[in-house]
Structures are given as C-alpha cells and as structure tokens.
PDB file of C-alpha atoms in Angstrom:
ATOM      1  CA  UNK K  16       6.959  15.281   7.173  1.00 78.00           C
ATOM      2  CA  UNK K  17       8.332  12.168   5.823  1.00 84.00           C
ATOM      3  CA  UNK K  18       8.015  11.326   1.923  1.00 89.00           C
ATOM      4  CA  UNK K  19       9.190   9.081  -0.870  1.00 93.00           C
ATOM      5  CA  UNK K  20      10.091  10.145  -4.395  1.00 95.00           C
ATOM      6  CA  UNK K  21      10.086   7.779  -7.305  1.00 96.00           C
ATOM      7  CA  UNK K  22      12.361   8.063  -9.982  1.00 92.00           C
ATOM      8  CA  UNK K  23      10.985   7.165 -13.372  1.00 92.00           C
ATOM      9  CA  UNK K  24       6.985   5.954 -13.814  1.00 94.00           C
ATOM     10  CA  UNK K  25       8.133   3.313 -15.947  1.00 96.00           C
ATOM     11  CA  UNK K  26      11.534   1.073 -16.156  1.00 97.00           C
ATOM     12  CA  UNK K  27      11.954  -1.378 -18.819  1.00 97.00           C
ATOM     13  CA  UNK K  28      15.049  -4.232 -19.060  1.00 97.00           C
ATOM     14  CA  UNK K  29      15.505  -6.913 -20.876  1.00 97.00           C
ATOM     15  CA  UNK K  30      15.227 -10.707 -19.232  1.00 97.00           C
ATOM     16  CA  UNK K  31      17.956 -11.712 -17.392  1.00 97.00           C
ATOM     17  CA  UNK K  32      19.415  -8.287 -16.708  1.00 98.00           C
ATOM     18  CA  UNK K  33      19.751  -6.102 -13.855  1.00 98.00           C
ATOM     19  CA  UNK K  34      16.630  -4.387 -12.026  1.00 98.00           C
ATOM     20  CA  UNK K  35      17.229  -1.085 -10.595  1.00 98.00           C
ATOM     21  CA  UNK K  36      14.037   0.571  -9.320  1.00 98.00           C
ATOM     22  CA  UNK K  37      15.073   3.991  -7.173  1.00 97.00           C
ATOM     23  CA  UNK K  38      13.464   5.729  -4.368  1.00 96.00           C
ATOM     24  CA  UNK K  39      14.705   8.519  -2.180  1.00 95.00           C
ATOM     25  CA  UNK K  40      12.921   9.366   0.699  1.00 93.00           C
ATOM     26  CA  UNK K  41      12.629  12.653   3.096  1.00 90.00           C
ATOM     27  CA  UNK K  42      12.439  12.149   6.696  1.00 80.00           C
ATOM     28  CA  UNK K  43      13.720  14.265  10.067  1.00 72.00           C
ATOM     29  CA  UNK K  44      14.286  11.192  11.833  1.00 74.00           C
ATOM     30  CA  UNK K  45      15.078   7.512  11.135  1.00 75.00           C
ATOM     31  CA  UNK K  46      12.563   6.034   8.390  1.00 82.00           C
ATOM     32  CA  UNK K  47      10.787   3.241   8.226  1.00 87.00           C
ATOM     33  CA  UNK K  48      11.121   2.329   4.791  1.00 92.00           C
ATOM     34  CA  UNK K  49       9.040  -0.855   2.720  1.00 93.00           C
ATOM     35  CA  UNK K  50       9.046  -1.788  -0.744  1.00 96.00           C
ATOM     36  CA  UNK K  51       5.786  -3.530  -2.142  1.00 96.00           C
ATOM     37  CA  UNK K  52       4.956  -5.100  -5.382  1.00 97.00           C
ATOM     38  CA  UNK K  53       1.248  -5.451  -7.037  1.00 96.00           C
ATOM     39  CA  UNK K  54       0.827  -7.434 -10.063  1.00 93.00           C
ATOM     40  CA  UNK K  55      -2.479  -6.690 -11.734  1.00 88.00           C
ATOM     41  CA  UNK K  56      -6.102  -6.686 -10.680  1.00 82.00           C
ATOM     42  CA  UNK K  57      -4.213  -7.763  -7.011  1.00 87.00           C
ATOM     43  CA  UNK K  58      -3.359  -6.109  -4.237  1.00 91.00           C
ATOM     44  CA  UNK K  59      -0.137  -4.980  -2.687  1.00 94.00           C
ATOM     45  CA  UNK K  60       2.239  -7.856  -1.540  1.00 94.00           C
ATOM     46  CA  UNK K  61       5.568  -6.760   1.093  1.00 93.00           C
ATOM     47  CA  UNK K  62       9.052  -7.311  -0.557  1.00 96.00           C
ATOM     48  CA  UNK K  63      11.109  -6.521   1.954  1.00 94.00           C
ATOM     49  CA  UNK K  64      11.331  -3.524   4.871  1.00 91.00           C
ATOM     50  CA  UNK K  65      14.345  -1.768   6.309  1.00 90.00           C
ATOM     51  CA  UNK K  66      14.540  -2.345   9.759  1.00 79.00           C
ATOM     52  CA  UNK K  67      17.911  -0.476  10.742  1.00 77.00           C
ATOM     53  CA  UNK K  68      19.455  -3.610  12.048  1.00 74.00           C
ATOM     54  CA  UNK K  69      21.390  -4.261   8.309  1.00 82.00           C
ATOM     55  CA  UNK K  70      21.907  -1.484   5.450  1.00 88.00           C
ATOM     56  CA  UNK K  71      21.392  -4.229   3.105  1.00 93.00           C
ATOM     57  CA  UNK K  72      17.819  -6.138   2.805  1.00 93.00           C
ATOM     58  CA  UNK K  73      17.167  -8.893   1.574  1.00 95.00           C
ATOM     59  CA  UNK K  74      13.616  -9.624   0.596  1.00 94.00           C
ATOM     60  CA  UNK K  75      11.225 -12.190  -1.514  1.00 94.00           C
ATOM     61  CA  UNK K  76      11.758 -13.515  -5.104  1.00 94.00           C
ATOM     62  CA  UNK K  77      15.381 -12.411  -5.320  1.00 96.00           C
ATOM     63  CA  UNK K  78      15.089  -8.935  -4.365  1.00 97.00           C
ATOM     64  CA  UNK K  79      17.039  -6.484  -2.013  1.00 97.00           C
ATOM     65  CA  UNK K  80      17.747  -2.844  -0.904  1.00 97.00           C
ATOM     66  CA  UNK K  81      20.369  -1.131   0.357  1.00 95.00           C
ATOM     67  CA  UNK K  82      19.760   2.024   2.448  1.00 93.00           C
ATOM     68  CA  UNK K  83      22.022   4.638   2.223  1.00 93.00           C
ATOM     69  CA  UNK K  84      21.708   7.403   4.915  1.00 90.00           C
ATOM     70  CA  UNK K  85      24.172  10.270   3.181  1.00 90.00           C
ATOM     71  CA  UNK K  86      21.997   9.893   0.004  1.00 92.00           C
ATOM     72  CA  UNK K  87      19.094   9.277   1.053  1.00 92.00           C
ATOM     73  CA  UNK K  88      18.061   6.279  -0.592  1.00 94.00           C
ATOM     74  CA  UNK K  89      16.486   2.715  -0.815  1.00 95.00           C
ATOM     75  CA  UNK K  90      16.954   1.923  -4.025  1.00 97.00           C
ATOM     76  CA  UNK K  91      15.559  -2.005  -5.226  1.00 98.00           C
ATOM     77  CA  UNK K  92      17.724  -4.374  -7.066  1.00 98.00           C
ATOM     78  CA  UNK K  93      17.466  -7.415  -9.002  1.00 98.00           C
ATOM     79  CA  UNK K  94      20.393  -9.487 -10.275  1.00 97.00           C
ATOM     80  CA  UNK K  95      18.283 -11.114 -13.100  1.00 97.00           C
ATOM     81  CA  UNK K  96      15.137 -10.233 -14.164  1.00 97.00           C
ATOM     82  CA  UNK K  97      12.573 -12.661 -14.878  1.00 97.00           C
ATOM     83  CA  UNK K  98       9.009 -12.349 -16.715  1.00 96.00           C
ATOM     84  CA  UNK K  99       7.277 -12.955 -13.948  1.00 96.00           C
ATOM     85  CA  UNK K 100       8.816  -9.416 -12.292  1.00 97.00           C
ATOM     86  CA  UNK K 101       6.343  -7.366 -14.349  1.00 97.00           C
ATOM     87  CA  UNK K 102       4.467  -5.608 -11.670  1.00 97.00           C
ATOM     88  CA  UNK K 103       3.938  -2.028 -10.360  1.00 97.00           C
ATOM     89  CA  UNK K 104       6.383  -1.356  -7.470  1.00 98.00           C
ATOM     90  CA  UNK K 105       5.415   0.811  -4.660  1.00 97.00           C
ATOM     91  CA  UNK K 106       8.456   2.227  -2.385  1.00 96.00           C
ATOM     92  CA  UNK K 107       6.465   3.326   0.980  1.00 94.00           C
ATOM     93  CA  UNK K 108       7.706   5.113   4.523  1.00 90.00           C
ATOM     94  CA  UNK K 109       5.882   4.399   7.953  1.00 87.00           C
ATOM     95  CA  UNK K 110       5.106   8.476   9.070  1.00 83.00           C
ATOM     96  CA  UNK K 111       5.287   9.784  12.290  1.00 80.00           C
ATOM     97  CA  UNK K 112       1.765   8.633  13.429  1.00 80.00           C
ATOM     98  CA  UNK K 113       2.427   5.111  11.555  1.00 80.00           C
ATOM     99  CA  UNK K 114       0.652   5.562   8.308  1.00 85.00           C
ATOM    100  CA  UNK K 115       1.942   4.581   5.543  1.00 89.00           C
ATOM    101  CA  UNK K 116       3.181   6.992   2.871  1.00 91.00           C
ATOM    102  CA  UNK K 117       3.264   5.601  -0.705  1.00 94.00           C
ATOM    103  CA  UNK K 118       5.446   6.822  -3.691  1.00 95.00           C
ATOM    104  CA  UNK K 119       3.496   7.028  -7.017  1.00 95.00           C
ATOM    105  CA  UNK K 120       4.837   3.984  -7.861  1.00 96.00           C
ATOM    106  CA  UNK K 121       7.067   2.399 -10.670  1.00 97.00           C
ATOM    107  CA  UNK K 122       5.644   0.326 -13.423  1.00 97.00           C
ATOM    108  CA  UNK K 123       8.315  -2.704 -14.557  1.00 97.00           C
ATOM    109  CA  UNK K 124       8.490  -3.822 -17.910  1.00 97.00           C
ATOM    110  CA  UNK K 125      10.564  -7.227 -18.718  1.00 97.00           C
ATOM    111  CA  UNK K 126      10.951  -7.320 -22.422  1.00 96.00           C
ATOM    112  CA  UNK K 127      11.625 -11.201 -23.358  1.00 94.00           C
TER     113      UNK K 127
ATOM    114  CA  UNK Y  17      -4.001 -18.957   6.622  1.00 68.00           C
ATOM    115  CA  UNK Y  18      -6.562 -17.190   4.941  1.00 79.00           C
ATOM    116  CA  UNK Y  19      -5.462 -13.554   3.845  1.00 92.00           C
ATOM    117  CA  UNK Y  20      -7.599 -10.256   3.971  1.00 96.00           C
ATOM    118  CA  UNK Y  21     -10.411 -10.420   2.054  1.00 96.00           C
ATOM    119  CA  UNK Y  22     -12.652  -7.668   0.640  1.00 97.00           C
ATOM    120  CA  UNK Y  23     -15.981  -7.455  -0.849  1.00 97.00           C
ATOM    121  CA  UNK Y  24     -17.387  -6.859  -3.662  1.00 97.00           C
ATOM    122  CA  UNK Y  25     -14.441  -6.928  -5.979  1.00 96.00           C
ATOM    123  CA  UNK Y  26     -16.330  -5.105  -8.412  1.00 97.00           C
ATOM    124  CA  UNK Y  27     -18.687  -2.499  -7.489  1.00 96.00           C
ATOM    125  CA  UNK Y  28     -20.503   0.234 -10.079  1.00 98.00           C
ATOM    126  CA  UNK Y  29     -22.480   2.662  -8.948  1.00 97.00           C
ATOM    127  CA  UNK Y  30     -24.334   6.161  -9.905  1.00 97.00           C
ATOM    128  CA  UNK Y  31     -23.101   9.581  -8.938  1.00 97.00           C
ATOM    129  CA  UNK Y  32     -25.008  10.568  -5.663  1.00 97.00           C
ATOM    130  CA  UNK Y  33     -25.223   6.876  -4.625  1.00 97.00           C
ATOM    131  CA  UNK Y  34     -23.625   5.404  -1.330  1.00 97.00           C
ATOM    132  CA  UNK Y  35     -21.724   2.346  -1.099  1.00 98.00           C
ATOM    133  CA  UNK Y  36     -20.412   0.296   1.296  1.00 98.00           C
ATOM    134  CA  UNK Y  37     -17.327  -1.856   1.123  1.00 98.00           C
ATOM    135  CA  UNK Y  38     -16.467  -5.185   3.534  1.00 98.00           C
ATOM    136  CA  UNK Y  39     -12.874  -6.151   4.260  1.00 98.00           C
ATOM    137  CA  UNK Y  40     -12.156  -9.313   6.719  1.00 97.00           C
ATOM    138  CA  UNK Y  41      -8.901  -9.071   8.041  1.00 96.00           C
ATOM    139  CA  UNK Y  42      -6.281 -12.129   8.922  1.00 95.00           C
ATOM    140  CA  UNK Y  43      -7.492 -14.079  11.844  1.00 93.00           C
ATOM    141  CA  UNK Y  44      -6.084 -12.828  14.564  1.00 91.00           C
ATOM    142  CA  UNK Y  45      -5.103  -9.108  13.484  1.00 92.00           C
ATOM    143  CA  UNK Y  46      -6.886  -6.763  15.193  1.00 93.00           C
ATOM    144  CA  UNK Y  47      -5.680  -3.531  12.921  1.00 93.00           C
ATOM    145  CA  UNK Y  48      -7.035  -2.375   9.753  1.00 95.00           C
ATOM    146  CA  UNK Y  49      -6.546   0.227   7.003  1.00 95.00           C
ATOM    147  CA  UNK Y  50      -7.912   1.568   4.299  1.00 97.00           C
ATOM    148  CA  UNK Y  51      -6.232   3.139   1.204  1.00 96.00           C
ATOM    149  CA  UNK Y  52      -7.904   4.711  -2.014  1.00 97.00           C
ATOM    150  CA  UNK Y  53      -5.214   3.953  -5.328  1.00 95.00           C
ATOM    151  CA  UNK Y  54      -6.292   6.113  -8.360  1.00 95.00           C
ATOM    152  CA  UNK Y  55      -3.974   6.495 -11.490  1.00 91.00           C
ATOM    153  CA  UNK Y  56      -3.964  10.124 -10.644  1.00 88.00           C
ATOM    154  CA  UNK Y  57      -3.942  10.392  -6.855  1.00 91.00           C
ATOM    155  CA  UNK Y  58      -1.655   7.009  -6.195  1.00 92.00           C
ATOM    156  CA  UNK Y  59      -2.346   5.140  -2.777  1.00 94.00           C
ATOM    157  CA  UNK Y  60      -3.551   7.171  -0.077  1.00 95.00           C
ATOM    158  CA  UNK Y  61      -4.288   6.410   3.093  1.00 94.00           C
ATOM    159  CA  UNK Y  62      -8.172   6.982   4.117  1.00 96.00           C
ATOM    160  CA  UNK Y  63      -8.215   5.571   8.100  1.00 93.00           C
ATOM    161  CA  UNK Y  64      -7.167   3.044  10.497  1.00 94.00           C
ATOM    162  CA  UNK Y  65      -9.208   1.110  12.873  1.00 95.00           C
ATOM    163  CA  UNK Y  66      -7.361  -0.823  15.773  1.00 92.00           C
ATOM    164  CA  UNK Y  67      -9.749  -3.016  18.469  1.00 91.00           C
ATOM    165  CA  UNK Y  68     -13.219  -0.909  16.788  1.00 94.00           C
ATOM    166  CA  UNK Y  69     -12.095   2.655  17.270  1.00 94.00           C
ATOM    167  CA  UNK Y  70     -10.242   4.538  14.677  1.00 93.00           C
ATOM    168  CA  UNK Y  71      -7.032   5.950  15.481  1.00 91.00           C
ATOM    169  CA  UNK Y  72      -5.432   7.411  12.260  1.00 89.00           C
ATOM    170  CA  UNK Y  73      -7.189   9.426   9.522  1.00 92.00           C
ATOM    171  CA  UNK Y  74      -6.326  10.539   6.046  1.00 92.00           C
ATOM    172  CA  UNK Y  75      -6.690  13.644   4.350  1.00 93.00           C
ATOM    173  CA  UNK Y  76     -10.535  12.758   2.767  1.00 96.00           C
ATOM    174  CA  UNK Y  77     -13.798  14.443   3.021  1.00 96.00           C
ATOM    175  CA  UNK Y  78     -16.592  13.383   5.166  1.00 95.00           C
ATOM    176  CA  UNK Y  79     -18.485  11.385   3.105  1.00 97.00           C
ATOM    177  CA  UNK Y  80     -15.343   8.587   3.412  1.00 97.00           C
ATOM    178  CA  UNK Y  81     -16.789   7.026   6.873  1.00 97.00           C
ATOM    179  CA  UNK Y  82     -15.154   3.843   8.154  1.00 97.00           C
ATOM    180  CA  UNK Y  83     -15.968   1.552  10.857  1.00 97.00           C
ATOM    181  CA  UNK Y  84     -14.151  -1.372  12.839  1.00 97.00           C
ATOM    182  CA  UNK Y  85     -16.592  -4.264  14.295  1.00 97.00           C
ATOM    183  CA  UNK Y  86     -15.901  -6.135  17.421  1.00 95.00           C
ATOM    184  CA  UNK Y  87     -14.968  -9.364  15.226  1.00 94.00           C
ATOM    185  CA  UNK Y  88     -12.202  -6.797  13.764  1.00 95.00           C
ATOM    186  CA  UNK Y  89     -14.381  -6.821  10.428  1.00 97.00           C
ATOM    187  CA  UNK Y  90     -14.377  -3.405   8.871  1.00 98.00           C
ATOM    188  CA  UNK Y  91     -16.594  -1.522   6.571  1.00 98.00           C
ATOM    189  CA  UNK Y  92     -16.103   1.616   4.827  1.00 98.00           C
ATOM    190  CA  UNK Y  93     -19.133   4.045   3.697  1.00 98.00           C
ATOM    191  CA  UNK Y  94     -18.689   6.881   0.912  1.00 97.00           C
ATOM    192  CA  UNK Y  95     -21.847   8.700   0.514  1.00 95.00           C
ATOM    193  CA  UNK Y  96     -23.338  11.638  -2.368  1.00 96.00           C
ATOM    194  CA  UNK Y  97     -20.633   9.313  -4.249  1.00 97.00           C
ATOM    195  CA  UNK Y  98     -18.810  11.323  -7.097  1.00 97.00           C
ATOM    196  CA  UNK Y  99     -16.825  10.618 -10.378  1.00 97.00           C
ATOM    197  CA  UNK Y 100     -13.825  11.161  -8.513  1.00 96.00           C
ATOM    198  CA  UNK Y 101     -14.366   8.521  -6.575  1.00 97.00           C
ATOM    199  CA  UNK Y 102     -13.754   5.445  -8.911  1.00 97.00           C
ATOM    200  CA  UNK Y 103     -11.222   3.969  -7.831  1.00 97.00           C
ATOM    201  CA  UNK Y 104      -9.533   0.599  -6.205  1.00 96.00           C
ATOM    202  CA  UNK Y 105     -10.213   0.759  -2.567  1.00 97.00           C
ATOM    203  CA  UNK Y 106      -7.366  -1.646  -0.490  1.00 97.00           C
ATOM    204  CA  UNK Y 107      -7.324  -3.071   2.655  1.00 96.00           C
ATOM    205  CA  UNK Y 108      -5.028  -3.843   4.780  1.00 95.00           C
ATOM    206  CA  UNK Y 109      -4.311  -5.483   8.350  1.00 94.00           C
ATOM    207  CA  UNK Y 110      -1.926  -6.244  11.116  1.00 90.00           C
ATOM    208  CA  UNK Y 111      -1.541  -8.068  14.000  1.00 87.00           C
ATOM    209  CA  UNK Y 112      -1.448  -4.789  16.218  1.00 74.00           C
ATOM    210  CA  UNK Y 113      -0.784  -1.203  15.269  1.00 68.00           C
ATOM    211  CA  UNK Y 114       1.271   1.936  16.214  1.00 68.00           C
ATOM    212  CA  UNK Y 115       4.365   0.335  15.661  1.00 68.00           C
ATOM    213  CA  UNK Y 116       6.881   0.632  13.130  1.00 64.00           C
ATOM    214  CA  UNK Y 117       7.795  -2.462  11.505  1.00 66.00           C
ATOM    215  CA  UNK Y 118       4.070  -3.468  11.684  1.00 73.00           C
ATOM    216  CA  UNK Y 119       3.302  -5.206   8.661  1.00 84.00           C
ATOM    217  CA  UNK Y 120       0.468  -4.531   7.221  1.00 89.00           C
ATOM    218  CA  UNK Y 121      -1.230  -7.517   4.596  1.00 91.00           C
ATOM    219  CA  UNK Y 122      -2.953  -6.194   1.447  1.00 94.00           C
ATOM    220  CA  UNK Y 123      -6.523  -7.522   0.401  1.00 95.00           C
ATOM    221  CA  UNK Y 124      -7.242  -7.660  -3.458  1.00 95.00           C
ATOM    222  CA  UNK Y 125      -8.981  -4.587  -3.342  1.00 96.00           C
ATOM    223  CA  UNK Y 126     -12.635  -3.564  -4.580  1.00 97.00           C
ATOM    224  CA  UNK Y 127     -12.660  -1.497  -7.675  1.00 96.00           C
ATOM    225  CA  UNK Y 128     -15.432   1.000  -7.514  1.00 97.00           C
ATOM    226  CA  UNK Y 129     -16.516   2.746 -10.791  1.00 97.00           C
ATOM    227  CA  UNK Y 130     -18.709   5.783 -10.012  1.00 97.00           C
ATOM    228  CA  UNK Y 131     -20.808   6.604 -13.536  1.00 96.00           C
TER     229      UNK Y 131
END
C-alpha cells in the first residue's frame, strides 16, 4: 500500500533562508506524488505534482521538488523564504484506486 | 472561474444530531471528494462521487453517507453525530476521475464542532 511519511511536525527558518520540508514515501510501483499547502481557516491549494516526465518540479510561489527514486523521496525546497510561506504543508500520494493519501502534514514557521 | 464551494462554513451541532454538508464543485468537473482533517487523525479520505455514483470509499463508519446529484452537487450526511466527529470536512473536485495526475481543487472546508 502506498504511504507518505513526514519528517518533523513543525520546521521553523528564518526570512530569506532556505525551506526544506521532507517527505518519503512507500509505494510498489511508480507514485504519484503532490505537495499541497493550506494557510489557515482555508483549504488545501496544489503546489506542484510529480509527473515522471522531470525528477525536478517546479511548482507555484517559488517552490520545487526533486524526486529521488533510490531514496525514496520528494522532498520541498525553497530558495528564500518569505512571510507569507507560513502555512501547513501536506505531502500526498495518488493510491492504487486513485485516492489520495495525505502525510500528517508539516507546520512552517518564518521567523522575521 | 468560480472554485469549489462548501456550505456552511461553520456548523455546531449536539451529540446524536445529523448534519448535512453542501459542496458545489468547479463548473464543469464532474468528480468529487470528500476528506475529514482532524489534528489527531490528519486528512482522510471519506468517498468519491464521479457522474452521481460513488466509486471510492474511505475507511469510515456508516453513519458518513455521501451523495453526488445530477448537477455534480454533492452532499454528505453523518448521522447519531459524535464528539469525534468535530472536525473540518474538505471538498474537493476534478474534471474527471480515476486518473493519476487528476487534480483535484480544494473547497474552504466546513468546520463542524460536535458538543
């Protein structure tokens, strides 16, 4: 059965530095992998989505992925982080019946 | 464009009580989903409707009943409500499902509060 793991319920940088939010996923054949963002009191917005045409994803408000098969990842990364990045950040794979499976999520703090 | 909207936004309700929750998907999009988010639980999926007929279901008990109107309007019905039960209730749809990179469009949610 596919899954996502986490790492870390809560990441906190300082403005302007890098984001790295992690996620490792388990799947027997070739995941579907998304990464949404919900600010608060909203719902969740798409970021970007692996596709398997390019390892490297690029998505909305500066973010990308990179999926990495031999570790099993699809990690998100921000150059620069701005205020406006506080959110909750959901890593999610597409199952074998095409539900979505979500990771418990990882709660960004931008300090200013 | 307007996106996937759900009603109430805020519901509270007594234990035993039923409810009823309204989501209006993107014009056109025929698919939609529900997921239950609790700090405890995270997002979990609850069912899928696709052209009135639902063809996924999540790991929930009975009383979480769904349904999928010809206009692709859906409703979902949670009856003998319980405590465990507050929580935000999200929406989503798609153009079509059963696909992979079907991308599915979040509604703001309606945050039930079972007391």
């Amino acid at each position: 059965a596919q899954s996502v793991t986490q790492l870390g319920s809560h990441v906190s940088v300082s403005e302007g530095a890098l984001v790295l939010l992690r996620c490792n996923y388990s799947s027997s054949v070739p995941p579907y992998l998304f990464w949404y963002v919900q600010y608060p009191n909203q719902g969740l917005q798409l970021l970007l989505k692996y596709t398997s045409a390019a390892t490297l994803v690029k998505g909305i408000n500066g973010f990308e992925a990179e999926f990495k098969k031999s570790e099993t990842s699809f990690h998100l990364t921000k150059p620069s982080a701005h205020m406006s990045d506080a959110a909750e950040y959901f890593c999610a794979v597409r199952d074998s019946s095409y539900k979505l499976i979500f990771g418990s999520g990882t709660r960004l703090l931008v300090r200013p | 464009k307007a996106g996937v909207t759900q009603t109430p936004r805020y519901l509270i309700k007594t234990r035993g009580q039923q409810v009823t929750l309204s989501c209006s998907p993107i014009s056109g999009h025929r698919s939609v989903s529900w997921y239950q988010q609790t700090p405890g639980q995270g997002l979990q999926f609850l069912f899928e409707y696709f052209s009135e007929t639902q063809r996924n279901k999540g790991n929930f008990p009975g009383r979480f009943s769904g349904r999928q109107f010809s206009n692709s309007r859906s409703e979902m019905n949670v009856s003998t409500l319980e405590l465990g039960d507050s929580a935000l209730y999200l929406c989503a749809s798609s153009l079509v499902a059963g696909t992979e990179y079907n991308e599915q469009f979040f509604g703001p949610g309606t945050r039930l509060t079972v007391l």
